Each structure stands twice: as structure tokens, then as C-alpha cells.
XYZ file of C-alpha atoms in Angstrom:
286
model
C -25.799 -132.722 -7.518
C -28.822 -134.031 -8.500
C -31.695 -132.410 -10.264
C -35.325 -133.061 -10.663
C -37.045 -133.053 -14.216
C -40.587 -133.112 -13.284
C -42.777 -130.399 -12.364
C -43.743 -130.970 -8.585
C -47.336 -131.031 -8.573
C -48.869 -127.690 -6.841
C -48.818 -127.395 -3.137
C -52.129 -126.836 -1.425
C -51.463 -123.814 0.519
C -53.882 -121.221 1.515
C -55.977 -119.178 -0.886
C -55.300 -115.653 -2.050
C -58.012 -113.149 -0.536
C -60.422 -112.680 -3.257
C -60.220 -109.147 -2.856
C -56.837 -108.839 -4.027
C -54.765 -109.736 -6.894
C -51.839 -111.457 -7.460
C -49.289 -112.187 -10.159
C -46.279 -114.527 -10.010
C -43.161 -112.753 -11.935
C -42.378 -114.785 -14.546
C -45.537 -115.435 -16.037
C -45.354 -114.060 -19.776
C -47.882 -111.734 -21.507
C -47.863 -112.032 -24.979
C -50.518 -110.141 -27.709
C -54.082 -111.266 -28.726
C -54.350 -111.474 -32.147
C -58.329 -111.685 -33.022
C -59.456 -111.468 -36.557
C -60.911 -107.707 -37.180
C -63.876 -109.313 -38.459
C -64.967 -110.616 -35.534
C -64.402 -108.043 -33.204
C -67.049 -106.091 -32.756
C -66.122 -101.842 -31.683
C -68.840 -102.238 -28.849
C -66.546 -104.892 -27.504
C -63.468 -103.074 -28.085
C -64.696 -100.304 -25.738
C -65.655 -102.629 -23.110
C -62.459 -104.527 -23.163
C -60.642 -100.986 -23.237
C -63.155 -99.432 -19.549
C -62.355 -102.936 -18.176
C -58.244 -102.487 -18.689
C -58.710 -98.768 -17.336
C -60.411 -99.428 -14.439
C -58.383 -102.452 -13.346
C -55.343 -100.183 -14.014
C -56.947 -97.879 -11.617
C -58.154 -100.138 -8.976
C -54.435 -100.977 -7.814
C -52.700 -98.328 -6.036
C -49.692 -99.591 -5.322
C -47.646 -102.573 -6.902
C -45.263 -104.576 -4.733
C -42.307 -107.147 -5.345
C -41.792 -109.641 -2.644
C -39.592 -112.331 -1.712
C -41.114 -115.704 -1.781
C -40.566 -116.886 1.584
C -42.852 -113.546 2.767
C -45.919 -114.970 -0.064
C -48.304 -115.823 3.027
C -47.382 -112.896 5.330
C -47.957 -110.612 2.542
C -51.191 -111.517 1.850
C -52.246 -111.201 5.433
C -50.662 -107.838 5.366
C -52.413 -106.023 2.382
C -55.976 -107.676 3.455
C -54.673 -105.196 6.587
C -53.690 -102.534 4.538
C -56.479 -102.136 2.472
C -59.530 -102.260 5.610
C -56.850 -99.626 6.870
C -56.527 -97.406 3.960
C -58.761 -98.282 1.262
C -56.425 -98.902 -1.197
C -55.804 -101.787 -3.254
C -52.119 -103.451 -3.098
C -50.889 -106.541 -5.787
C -48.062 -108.133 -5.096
C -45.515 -110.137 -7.352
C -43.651 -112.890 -5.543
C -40.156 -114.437 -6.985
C -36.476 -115.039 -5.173
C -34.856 -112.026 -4.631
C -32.138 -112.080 -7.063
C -34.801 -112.303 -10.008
C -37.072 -109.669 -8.696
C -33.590 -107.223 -8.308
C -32.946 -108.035 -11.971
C -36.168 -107.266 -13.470
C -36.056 -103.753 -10.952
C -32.952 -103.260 -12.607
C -34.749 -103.968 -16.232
C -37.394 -101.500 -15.527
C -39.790 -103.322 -14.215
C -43.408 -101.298 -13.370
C -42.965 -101.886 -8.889
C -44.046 -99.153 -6.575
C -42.104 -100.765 -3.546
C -39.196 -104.080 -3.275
C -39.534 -106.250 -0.402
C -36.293 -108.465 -0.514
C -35.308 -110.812 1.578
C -32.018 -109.339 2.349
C -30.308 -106.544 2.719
C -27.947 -106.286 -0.028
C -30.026 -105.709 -3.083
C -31.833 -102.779 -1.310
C -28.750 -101.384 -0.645
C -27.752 -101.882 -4.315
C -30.534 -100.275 -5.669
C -30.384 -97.132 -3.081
C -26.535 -96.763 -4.428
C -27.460 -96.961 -8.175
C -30.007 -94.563 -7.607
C -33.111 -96.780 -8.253
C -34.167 -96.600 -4.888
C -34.987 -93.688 -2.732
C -32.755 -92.943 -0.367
C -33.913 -92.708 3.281
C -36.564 -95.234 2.844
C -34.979 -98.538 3.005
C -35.437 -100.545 6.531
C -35.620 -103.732 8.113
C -39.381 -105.013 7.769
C -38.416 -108.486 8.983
C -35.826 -110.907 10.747
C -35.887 -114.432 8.926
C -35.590 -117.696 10.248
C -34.001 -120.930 8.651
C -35.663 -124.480 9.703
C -34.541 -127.966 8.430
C -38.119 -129.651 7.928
C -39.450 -132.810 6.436
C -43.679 -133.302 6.596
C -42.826 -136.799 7.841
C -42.435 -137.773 11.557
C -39.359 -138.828 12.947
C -37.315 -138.103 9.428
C -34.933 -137.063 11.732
C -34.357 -136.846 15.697
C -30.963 -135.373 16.212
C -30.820 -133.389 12.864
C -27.223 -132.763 12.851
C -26.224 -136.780 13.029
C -29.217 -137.067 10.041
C -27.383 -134.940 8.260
C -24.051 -136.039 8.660
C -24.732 -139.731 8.153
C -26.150 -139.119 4.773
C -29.012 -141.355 4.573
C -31.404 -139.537 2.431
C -31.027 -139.006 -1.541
C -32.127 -135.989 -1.790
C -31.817 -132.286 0.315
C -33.584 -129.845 -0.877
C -32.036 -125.569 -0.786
C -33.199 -122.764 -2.473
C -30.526 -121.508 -5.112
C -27.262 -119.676 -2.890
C -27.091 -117.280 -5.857
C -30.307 -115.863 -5.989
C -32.131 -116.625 -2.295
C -30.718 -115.378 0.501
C -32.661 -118.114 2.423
C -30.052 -120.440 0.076
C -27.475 -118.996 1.134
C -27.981 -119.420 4.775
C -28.556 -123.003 4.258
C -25.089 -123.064 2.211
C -23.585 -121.215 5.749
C -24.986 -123.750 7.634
C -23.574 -126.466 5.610
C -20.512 -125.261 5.802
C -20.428 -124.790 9.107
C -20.809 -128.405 9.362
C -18.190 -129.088 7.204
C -21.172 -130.908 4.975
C -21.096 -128.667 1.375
C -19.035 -130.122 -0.432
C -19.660 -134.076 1.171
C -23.591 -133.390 0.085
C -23.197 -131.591 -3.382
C -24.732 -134.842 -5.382
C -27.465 -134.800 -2.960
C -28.813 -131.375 -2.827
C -32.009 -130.238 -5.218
C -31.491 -126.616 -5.683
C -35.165 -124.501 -6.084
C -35.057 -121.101 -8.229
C -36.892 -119.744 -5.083
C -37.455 -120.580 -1.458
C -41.416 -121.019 -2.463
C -40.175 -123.769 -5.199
C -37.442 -125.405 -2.233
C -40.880 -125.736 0.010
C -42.213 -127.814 -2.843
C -39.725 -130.088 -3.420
C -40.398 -131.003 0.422
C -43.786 -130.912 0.744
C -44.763 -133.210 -2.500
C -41.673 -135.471 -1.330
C -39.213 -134.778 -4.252
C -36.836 -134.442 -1.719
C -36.575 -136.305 1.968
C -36.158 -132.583 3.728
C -35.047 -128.863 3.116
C -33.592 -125.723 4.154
C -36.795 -123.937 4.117
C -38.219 -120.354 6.237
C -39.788 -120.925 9.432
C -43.108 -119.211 8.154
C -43.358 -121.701 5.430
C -43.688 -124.396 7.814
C -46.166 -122.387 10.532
C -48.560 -121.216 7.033
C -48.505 -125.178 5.878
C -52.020 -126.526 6.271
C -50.911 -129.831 7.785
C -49.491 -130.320 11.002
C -46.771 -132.538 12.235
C -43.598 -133.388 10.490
C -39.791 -132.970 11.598
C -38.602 -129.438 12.671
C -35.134 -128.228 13.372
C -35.517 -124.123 13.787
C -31.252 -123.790 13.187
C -29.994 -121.507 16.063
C -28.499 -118.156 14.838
C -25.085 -118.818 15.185
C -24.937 -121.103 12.119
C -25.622 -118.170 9.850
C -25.697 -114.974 9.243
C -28.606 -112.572 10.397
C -31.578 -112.652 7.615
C -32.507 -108.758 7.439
C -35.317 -108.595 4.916
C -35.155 -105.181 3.881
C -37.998 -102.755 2.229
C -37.295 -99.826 0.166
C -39.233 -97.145 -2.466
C -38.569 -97.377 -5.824
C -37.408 -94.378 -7.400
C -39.884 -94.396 -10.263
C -42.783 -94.111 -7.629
C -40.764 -91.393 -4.797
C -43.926 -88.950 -5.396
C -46.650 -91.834 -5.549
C -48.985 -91.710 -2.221
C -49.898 -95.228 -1.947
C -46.553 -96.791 -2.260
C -45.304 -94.104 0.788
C -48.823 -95.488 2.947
C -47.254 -98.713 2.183
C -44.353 -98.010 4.085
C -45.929 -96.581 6.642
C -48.358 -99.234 7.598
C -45.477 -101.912 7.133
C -43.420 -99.752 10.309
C -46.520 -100.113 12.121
C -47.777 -102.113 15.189
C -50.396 -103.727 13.358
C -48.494 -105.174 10.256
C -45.546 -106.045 12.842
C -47.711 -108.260 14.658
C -48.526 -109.887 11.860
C -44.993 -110.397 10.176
C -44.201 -111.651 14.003
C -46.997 -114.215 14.232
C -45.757 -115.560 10.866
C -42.541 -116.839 12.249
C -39.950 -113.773 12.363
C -39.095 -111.197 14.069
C -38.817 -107.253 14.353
C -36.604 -104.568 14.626
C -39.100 -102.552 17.769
């Protein structure tokens, strides 16, 4: 397998809406140390009204799935002209989002991008039963921003000529592990092993394309229809090559009481946010 040591440089996809926050999960907080000296009390109280009411502003807090980062935003812009309230959402694969849950980490509400960490967390008790559902069907695409990369993707694939194939990581995407199905399927996995670039998320995969570390990927079909530019090579893989993506929602138990977090839900089963989840490339359970 290969493996890429650089950094990709960032894609230029769309802006956040200024009126929202967002945080990615990994980033690190660590102390400010400031000399006493210099730190004036006046300061100190500002600092301390600033914390309180940005603590206040956000009403509900919100893991997500990577492959849903553009939808999302689209969705709490909604939610907030709707309700008033203020959403932030944290975006990261699925498998690393379940483990800092399961760590205690401070979300209202998961949005995974399957169905079997949900499920996990309704079992252990972490999540409130009752309140886990289907929010979204995804869909798998081979792409490649360059024209004619491929015309009959299944011969592309099979005769090899590329070096590198980019998938998001089986263990911790569930958009990785449809690509592994689909491999498979083909009887490809194990022929294309020293070929594929594996991304921690399906957001990092969509990189590796885009910025041409890697000839083409396994990447969500909203990816591609939220990309800027247009064109490229498109195979939207036909059901039957893997299993059903159910992106499932669910409560957190640390927030069962918490208002906002149950609005969430209930905008996210309605008409408005399904129309916009479907114009992003997946479907619905109606």
C-alpha cells in the first residue's frame, strides 16, 4: 500500500456561514499561560463575559460525519432562520467521533454515517433510546477532477494503470468500507493493496483527489455535487456493489432533557431539511 507523507494542500470548498461556528474534532486546546503581571483584572472580566456568552450563544452541539460537512452547514443556516437557535457542528469519520462519544465528549446530538455506532451507543446506554433514525441514504462515486481519467470505470480499474487510488480508512468510515465491498466485489482488494492511499476520513479521501495525490477515489456523491469546479470523471457505483449506507441520527444521553438538541431532531425529520439532504446527493427514508 502506499502512503503519502505530505500534507495535501487545503481544498477550496465553500465557506462556512459566518453566522455559525465550526470546529474540526481533533484540533487540541491547550492552557494560556500569561504572566500575572501583565494581565490586567479589567481584562480578565472581559475575557471571562466573552467565554460566557459564547458558551451561551450555542444551543445545541452536533457531531457529524465528514462526508455530510456541506449538507450540514446548509442545514443549521435552516435551522437557525427556523428556530432561532444557534447549532456548531464538529465534523470527523465516524469511528473517531464514536470514540470520543464514548470518552465523554461534550455533543448534544451524533450524526454518523452508519448505522452501527448509533446502535452501539443506544445499547450501552449513551444514547437515548427511541430517538435514533435514518436522516440520510449515502451514495458511493468513483471520481477523478480530470476528464476522461476513465470511460468504462470497471476496465480502468481492473487494468491498473494509475499509481495511486484513493479510500477513506474501512475501519473507521463507513464510506471506506463500501469502497472495500466494492473492491471485492470485483475481485480487485487484494490485486490493488500497494496502490490504495487510505484517508482518516472521507473529507481527507476527497483531498487526496482533488489536489491530485491520487489519480481517483472512492469518495460520497455530495462531495462531488458541493465541489466548486465542474467536470471531471464520475462513476455513481450502482447499489448492488455494496451495502445500503444508512446514516443514522440519535440523542445523546447526556443532553435527553436539553430542548435544542430535541428541535434538532425535529427539524432534521422535516420536509424542509429533507429537501436539502436530497439536493445534496442522497436520499430519504419519506
Amino acid at each position: 500500500m502506499s502512503s503519502i507523507t505530505e500534507k495535501p494542500p487545503a481544498l477550496a470548498l465553500r465557506q462556512p456561514y459566518q453566522a455559525h461556528r465550526y470546529t474540526h474534532p481533533d484540533t487540541k486546546k491547550t492552557p494560556m499561560h500569561l504572566p500575572r503581571k501583565r494581565f490586567h483584572p479589567a481584562a480578565a472580566l472581559c475575557l471571562l463575559l466573552a467565554f460566557s456568552s459564547m458558551a451561551h450563544a450555542v444551543d445545541v452541539r452536533i457531531a457529524v460525519a465528514a462526508n455530510f460537512t456541506d449538507t450540514t452547514r446548509d442545514l443549521i443556516a435552516a435551522f437557525g432562520e427556523a428556530t432561532g437557535l444557534e447549532a456548531v457542528a464538529s465534523f470527523g469519520s465516524t469511528g473517531k467521533l464514536y470514540a470520543q462519544i464514548e470518552h465523554g465528549a461534550p455533543f448534544d446530538v451524533f450524526l454518523a454515517a452508519d448505522s452501527h455506532r448509533p446502535e452501539l451507543l443506544e445499547k450501552s446506554g449513551q444514547g437515548v433510546a427511541g430517538t435514533r433514525f435514518t436522516y440520510a441514504k449515502g451514495k458511493l462515486a468513483l471520481w477523478s477532477p480530470v476528464r476522461d481519467t476513465f470511460e468504462d470505470p470497471k476496465v480502468w480499474l481492473e487494468s491498473g494503470k494509475f499509481a495511486r487510488l484513493a479510500i477513506a480508512n474501512p475501519k473507521t468510515a463507513p464510506y471506506g468500507l463500501a469502497a472495500q465491498e466494492v473492491l471485492t466485489q470485483m475481485g480487485l482488494w487484494e490485486s490493488l493493496q500497494d496502490r490504495l492511499v487510505r484517508g482518516d476520513s472521507i473529507a481527507q479521501t476527497f483531498q487526496f483527489v482533488a489536489t491530485s495525490n491520487a489519480q481517483s477515489g472512492f469518495v460520497a456523491l455530495s462531495q462531488v455535487r458541493a465541489w466548486d469546479e465542474k467536470g471531471g470523471s464520475l462513476w455513481v457505483i450502482p447499489q448492488a456493489y455494496y451495502s445500503p449506507i444508512k446514516q443514522q441520527v440519535i440523542l445523546l444521553t447526556r443532553s435527553a432533557t436539553k430542548n435544542a438538541a430535541h428541535q434538532w431532531l425535529e427539524f432534521l425529520r422535516g420536509d424542509e431539511a429533507r429537501s436539502i439532504i436530497e439536493e445534496s446527493g442522497y436520499e430519504t427514508e419519506r
